[in-house]
CSV table of C-alpha atoms and ligand atoms in Angstrom, one decimal:
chain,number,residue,atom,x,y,z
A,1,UNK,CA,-17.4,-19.7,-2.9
A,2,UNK,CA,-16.4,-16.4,-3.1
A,3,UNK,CA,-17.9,-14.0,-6.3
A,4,UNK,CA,-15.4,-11.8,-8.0
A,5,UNK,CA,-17.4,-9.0,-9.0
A,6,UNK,CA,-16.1,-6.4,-12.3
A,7,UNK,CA,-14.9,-2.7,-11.6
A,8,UNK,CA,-18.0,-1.6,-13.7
A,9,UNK,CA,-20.5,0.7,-12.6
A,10,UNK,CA,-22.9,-2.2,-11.8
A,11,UNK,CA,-20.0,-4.6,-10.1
A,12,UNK,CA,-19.1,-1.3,-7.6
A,13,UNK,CA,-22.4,-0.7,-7.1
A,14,UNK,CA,-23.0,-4.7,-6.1
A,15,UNK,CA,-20.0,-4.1,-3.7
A,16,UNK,CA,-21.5,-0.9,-2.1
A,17,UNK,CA,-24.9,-3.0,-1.2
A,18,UNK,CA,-23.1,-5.8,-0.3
A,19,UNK,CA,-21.0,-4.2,2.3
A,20,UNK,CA,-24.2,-1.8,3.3
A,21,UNK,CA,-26.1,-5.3,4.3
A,22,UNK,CA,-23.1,-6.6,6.2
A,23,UNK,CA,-21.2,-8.4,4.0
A,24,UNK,CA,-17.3,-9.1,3.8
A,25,UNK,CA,-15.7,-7.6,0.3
A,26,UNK,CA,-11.9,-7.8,-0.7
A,27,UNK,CA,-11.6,-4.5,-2.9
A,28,UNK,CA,-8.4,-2.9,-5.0
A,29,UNK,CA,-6.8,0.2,-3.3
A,30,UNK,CA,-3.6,2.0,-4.5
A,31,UNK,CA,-1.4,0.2,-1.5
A,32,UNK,CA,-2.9,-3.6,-1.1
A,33,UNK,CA,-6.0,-5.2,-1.4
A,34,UNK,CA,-7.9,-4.4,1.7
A,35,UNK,CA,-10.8,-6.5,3.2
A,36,UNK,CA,-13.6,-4.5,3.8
A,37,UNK,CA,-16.5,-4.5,6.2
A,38,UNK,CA,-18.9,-1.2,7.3
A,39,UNK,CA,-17.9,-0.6,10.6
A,40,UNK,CA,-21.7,-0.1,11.3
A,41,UNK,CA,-22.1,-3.6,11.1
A,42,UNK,CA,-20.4,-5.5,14.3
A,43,UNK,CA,-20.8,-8.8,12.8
A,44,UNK,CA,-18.9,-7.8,9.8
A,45,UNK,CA,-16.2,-5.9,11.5
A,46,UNK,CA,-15.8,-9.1,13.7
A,47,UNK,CA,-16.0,-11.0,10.2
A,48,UNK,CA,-12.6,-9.7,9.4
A,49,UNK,CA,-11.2,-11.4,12.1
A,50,UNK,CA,-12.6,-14.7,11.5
A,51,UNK,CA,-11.3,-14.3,7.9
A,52,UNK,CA,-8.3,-13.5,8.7
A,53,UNK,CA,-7.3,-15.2,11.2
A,54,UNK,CA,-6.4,-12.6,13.5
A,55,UNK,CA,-6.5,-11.5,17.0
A,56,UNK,CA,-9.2,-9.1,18.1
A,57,UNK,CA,-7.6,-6.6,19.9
A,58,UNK,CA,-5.7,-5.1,16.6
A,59,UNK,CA,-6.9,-2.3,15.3
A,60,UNK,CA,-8.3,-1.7,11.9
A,61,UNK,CA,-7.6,1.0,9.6
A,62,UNK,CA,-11.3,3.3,8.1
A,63,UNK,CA,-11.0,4.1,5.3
A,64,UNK,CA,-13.2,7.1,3.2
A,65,UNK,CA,-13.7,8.4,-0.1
A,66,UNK,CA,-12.2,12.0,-0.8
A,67,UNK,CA,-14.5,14.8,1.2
A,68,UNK,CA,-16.3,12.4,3.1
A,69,UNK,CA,-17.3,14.6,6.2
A,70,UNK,CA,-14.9,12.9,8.9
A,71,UNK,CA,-16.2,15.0,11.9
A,72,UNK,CA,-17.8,12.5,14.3
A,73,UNK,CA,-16.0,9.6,13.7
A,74,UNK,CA,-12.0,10.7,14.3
A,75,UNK,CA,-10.6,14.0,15.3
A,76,UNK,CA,-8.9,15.4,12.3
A,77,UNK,CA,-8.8,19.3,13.6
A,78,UNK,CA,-5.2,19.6,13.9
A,79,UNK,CA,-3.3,21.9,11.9
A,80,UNK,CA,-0.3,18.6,11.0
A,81,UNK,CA,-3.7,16.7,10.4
A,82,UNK,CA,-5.0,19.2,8.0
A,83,UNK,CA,-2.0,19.7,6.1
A,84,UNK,CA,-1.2,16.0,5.9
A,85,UNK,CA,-4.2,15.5,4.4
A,86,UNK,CA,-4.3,18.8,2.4
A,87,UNK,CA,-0.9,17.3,1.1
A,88,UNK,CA,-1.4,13.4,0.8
A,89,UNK,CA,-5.1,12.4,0.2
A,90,UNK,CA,-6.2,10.5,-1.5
A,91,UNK,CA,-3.2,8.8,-1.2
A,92,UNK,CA,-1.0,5.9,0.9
A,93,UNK,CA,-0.9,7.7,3.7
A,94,UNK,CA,-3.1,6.6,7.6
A,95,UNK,CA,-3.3,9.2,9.9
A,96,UNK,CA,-4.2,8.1,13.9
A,97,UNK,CA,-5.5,10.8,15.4
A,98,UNK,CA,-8.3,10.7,18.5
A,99,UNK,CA,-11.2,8.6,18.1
A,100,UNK,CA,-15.2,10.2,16.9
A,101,UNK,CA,-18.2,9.3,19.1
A,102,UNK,CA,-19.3,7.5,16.1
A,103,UNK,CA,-16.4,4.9,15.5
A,104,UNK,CA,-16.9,2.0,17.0
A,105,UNK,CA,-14.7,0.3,19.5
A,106,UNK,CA,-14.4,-2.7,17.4
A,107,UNK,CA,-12.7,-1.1,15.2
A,108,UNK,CA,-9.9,0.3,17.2
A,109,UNK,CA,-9.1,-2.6,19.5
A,110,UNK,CA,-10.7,-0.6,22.3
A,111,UNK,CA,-8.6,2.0,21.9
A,112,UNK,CA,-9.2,5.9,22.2
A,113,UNK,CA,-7.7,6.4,18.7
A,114,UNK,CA,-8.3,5.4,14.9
A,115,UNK,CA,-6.7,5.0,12.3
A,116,UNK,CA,-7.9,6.8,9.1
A,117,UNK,CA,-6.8,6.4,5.4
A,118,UNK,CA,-8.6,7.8,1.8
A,119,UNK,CA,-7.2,5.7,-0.7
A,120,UNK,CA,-6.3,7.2,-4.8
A,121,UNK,CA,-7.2,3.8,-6.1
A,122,UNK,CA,-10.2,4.9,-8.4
A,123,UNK,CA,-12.1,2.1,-8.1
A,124,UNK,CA,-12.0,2.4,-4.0
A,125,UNK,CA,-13.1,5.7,-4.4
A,126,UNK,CA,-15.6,5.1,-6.4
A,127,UNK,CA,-16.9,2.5,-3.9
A,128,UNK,CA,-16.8,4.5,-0.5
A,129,UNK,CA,-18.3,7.6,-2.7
A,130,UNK,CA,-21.6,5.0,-2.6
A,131,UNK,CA,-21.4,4.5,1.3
A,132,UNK,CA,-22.4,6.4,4.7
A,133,UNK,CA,-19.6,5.3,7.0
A,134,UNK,CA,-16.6,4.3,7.0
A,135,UNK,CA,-15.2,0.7,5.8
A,136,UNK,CA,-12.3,-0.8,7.7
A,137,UNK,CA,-10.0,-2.9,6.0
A,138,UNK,CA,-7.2,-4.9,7.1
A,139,UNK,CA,-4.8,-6.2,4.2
A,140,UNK,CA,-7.1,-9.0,2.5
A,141,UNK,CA,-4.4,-12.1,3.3
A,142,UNK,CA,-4.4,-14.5,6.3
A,143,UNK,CA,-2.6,-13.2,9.2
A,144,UNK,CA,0.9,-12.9,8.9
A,145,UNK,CA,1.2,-13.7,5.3
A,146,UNK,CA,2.2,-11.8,2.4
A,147,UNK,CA,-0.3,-9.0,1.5
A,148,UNK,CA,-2.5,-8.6,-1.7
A,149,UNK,CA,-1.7,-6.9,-4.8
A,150,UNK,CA,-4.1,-8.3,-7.2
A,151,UNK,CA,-7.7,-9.9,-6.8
A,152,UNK,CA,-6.5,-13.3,-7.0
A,153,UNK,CA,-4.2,-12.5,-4.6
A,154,UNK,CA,-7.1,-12.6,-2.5
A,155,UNK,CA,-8.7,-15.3,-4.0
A,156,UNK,CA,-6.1,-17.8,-3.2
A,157,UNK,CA,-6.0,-16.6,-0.2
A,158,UNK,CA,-9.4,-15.9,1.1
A,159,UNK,CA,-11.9,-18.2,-1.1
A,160,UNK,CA,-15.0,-19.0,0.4
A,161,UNK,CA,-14.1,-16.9,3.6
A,162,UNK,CA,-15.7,-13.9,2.3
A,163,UNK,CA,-18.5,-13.1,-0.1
A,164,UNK,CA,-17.1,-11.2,-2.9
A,165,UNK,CA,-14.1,-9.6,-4.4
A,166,UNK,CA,-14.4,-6.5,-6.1
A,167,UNK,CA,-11.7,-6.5,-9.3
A,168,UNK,CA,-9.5,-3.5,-10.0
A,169,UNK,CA,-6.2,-2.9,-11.6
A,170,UNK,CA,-3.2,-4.7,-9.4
A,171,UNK,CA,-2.0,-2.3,-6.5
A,172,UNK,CA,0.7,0.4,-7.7
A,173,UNK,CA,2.4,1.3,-4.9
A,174,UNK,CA,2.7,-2.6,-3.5
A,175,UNK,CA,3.0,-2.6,-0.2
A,176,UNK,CA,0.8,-1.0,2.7
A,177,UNK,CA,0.6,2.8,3.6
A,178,UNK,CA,2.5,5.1,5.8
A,179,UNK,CA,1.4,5.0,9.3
A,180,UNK,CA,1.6,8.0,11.0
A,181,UNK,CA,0.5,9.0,14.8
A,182,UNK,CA,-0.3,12.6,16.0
A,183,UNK,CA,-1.6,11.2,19.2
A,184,UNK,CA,-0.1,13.5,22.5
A,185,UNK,CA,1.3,16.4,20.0
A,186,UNK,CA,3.9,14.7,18.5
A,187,UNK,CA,4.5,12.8,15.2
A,188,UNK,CA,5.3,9.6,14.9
A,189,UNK,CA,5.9,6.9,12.2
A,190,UNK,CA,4.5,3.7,13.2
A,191,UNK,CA,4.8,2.2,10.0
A,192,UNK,CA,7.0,2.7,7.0
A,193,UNK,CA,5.4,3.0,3.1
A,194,UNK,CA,5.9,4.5,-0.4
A,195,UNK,CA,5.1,8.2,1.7
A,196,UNK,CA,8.4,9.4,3.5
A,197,UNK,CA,9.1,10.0,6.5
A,198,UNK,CA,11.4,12.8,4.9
A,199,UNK,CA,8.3,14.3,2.9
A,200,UNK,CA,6.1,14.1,5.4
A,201,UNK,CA,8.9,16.3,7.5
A,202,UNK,CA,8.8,19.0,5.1
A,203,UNK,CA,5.1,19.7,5.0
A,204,UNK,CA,4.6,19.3,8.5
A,205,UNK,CA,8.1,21.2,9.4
A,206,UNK,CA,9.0,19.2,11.9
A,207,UNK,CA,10.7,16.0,12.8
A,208,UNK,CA,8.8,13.0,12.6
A,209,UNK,CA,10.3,11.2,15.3
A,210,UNK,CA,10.4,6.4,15.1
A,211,UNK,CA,8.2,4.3,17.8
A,212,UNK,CA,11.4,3.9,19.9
A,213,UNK,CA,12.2,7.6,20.1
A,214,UNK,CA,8.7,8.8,20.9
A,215,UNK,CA,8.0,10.8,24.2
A,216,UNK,CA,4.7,9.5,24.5
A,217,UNK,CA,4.1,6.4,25.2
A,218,UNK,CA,1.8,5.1,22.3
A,219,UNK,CA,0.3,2.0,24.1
A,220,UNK,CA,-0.3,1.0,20.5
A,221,UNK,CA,-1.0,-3.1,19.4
A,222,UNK,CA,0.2,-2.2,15.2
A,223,UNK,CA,-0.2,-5.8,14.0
A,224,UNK,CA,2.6,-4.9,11.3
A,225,UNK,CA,4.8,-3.9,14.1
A,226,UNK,CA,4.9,-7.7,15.1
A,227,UNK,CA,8.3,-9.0,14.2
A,228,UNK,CA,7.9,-11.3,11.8
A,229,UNK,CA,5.0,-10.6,9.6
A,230,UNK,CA,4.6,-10.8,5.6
A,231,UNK,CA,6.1,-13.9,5.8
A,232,UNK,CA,6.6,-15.9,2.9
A,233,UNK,CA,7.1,-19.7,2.9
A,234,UNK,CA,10.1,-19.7,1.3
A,235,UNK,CA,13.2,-18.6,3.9
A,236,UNK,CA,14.5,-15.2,2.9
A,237,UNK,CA,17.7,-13.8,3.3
A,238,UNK,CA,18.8,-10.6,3.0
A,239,UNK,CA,22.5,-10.1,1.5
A,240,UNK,CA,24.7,-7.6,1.5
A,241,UNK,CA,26.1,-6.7,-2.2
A,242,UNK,CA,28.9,-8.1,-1.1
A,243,UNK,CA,28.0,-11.6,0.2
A,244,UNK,CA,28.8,-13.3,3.2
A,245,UNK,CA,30.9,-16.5,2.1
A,246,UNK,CA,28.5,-18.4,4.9
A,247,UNK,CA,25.3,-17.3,2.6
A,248,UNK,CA,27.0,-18.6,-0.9
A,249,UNK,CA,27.0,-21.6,1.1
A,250,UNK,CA,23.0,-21.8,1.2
A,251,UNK,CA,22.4,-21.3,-2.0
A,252,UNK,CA,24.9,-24.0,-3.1
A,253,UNK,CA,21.3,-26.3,-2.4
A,254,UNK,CA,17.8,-26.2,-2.9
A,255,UNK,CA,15.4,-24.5,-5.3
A,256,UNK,CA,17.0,-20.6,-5.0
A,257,UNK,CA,15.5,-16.8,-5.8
A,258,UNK,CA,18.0,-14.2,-6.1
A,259,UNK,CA,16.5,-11.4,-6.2
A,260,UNK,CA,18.4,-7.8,-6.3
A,261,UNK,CA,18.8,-4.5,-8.2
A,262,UNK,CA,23.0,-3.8,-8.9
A,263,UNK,CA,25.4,-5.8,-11.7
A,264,UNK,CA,28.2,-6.0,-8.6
A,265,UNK,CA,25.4,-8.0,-6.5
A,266,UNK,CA,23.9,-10.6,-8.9
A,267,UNK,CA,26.8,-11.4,-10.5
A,268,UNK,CA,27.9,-13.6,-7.7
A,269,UNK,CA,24.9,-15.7,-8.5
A,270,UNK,CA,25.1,-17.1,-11.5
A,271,UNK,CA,24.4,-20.2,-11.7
A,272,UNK,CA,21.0,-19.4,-9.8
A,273,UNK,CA,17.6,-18.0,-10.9
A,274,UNK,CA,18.3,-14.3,-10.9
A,275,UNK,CA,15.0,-11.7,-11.2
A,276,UNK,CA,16.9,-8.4,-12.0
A,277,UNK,CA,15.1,-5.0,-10.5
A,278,UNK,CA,14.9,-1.6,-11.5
A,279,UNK,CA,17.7,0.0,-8.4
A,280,UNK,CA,14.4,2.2,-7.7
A,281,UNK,CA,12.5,1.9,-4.0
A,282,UNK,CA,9.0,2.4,-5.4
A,283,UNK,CA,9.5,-0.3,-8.1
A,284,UNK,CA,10.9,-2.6,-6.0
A,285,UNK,CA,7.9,-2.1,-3.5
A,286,UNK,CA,5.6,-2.4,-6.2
A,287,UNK,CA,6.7,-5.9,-7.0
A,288,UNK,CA,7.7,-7.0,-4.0
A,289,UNK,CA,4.8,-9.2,-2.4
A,290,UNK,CA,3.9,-10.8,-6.1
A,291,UNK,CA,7.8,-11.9,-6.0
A,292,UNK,CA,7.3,-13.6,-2.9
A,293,UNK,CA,3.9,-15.3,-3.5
A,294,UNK,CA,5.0,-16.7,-7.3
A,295,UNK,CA,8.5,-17.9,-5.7
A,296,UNK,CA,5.8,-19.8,-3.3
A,297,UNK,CA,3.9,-21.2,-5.9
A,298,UNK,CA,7.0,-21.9,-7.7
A,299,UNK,CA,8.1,-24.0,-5.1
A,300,UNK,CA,11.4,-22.1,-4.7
A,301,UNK,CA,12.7,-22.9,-1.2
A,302,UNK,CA,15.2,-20.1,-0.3
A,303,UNK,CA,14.9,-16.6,-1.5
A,304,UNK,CA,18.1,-14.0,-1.7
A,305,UNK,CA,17.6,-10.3,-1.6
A,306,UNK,CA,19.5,-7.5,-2.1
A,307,UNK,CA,19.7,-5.8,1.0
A,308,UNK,CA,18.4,-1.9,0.4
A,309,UNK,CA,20.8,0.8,1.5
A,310,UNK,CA,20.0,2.7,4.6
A,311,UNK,CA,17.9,5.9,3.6
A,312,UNK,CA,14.3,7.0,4.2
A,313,UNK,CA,13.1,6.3,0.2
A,314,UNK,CA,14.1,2.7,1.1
A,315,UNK,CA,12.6,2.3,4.8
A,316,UNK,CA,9.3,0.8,3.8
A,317,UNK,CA,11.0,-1.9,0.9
A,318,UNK,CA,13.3,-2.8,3.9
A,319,UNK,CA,10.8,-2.6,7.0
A,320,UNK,CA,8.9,-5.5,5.0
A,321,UNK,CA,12.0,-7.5,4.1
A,322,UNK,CA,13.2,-7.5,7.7
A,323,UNK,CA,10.0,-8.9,8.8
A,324,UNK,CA,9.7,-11.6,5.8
A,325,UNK,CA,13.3,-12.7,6.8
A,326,UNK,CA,14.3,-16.0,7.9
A,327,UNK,CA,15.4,-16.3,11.5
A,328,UNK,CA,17.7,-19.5,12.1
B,1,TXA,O1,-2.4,0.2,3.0
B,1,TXA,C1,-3.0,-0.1,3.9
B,1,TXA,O2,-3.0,0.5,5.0
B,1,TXA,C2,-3.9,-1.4,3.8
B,1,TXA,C3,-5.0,-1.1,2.8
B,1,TXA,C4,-6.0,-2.2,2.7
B,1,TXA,O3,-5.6,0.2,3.0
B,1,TXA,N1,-4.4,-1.8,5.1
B,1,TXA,C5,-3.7,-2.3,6.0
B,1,TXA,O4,-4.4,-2.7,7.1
B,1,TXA,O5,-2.5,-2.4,5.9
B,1,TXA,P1,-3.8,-3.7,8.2
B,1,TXA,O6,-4.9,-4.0,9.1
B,1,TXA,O7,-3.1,-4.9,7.6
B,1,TXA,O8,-2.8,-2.8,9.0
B,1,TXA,C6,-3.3,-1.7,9.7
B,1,TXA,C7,-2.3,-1.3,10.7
B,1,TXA,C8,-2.2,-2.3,11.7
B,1,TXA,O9,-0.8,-2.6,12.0
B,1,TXA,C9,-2.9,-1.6,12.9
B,1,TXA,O10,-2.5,-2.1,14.1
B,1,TXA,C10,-2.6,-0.1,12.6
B,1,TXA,O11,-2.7,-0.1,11.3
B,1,TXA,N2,-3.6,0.7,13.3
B,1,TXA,C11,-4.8,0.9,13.0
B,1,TXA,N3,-5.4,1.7,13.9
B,1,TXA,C12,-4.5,2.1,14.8
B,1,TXA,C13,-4.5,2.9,16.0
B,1,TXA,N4,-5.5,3.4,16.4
B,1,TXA,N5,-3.3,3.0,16.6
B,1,TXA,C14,-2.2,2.3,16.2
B,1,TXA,N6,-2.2,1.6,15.1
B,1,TXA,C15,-3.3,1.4,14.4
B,2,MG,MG1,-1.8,-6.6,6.9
């Protein structure tokens, strides 16, 4: 059995020991739920992948509490790493940047980078603040499933795979953070999230160039970067707000979830279960993985989504729909 611990003083602290002797903890963070290990502790770190479910040679995100002293575990010297930092933590945004002396291999799939993150979640700060290294932490679901926004979340998902859960208010931003590389001089976003790529262009003042576009080659294994990931059980479909006569078709049978933000769009289904969203990226990625998890539990069998329009405040919302989609 797995012990859900309180976000008191006491239940953090609990957490803090419990992950200082080795043990696995699901915790709350601002993006997901992350499952957490020390990544002192080998068995722990290889913990995780039991857990989960997932292959070895993906690399794990640290994470740190704000003004943790960084300097032998990841190179964070750069001027773009500064600002970025200076700009965005604590907050949803990873950096990869050269690997420290002190971060193990383990962590970072054998790789000469890491992945760092300092997450605003106050209750994860509160928890690395009691810790001397580092914890990495996937996304506390099984591999390739929807991520966590709430501790039960985890629960269902993880019970009796891992030791405790720490509680903490449901995950605002909903779905996981920016990745960004400055591996080789040049920026790159490996992974989509509530930070822009357009944001992170103006601080930086220079162009933050996509996976396919980079100079360098990044010889980078991003689990999330597999194509279909986040996947619910439910088939999803993404529509256009004009639908395709050949989609009105599969919703004519079968437990439906239309799912979408404009009038002109869910009109066309209304004789189906209809959840109406704010038209607003960050609220839709808030909700998004709870959607998909209660249509499961629901039972519904096909849900419809509104497909996002093509713009860098929507890129995350639509880099996880494209990988929950259904391919025929
Ligand atoms: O929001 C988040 O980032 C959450 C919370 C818990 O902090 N964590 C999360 O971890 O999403 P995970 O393991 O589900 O995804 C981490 C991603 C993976 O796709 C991994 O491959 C990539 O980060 N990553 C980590 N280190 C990397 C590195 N050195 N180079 C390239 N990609 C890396
Ligand atoms: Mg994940």
């Amino acid at each position: 059995m797995t012990e859900l611990l309180h976000a008191s003083e006491e239940g953090i602290a609990a957490a803090a020991q419990a992950l200082s002797q080795g043990k696995l903890v699901g915790f709350p963070t601002e993006t997901v739920f992350g499952l957490g290990a020390l990544v002192t502790v080998p068995q722990a770190v290889e913990g995780i992948f039991i857990a989960k479910g997932r292959p070895v040679n993906h690399p794990l995100i640290a994470h740190v509490s704000k003004g943790f002293d960084l300097s032998d575990w990841a190179d964070l010297s750069s001027p773009d790493a500064q600002s970025l930092i200076k700009n965005f933590w604590p907050g949803p945004l990873t950096l990869v940047v050269p690997r420290g002396p002190k971060m193990p291999l383990s962590v970072t799939g054998g790789q000469d980078s890491v992945g760092i993150r300092c997450p605003s979640h106050p209750v994860a700060q509160k928890l690395l603040a009691l810790l001397n290294a580092p914890v990495a932490a996937p996304s506390a679901n099984r591999f390739g499933k929807v991520s966590p926004t709430a501790s039960q979340h985890v629960l269902d998902e993880l019970n009796g795979r891992i030791d405790f859960v720490l509680d903490g208010d449901s995950s605002s931003v909903g779905i996981e953070s920016t990745i960004v590389s400055l591996l080789g001089g040049q920026v790159v976003l490996l992974r989509p999230g509530s930070v822009t790529r357009d944001q992170i262009e103006k601080v930086l003042g220079c162009k933050v160039h996509l996976p396919d576009e980079a100079l360098y080659d990044q010889g980078l294994r991003v689990s999330g970067n597999l194509e279909q990931h986040y996947c619910p059980d439910a088939s999803l479909y993404l529509c256009d707000e004009v639908a395709d006569p050949a989609l009105l078709n599969v919703v004519s049978s079968g437990k439906v979830l239309v799912v979408g933000w404009t009038k002109a769009f869910l009109t066309q289904f209304e004789k189906c279960d209809v959840l109406d969203l704010p038209d607003d990226p960050q609220a839709v990625a808030q909700r998004l993985y709870s959607i998909l998890r209660n249509a499961d539990k629901q039972g519904v069998e096909k849900i419809i989504f509104q497909r996002p329009p093509i713009n860098e405040c929507w890129r995350g919302v639509t880099d996880r729909l494209q990988r929950a989609a259904f391919r025929s």
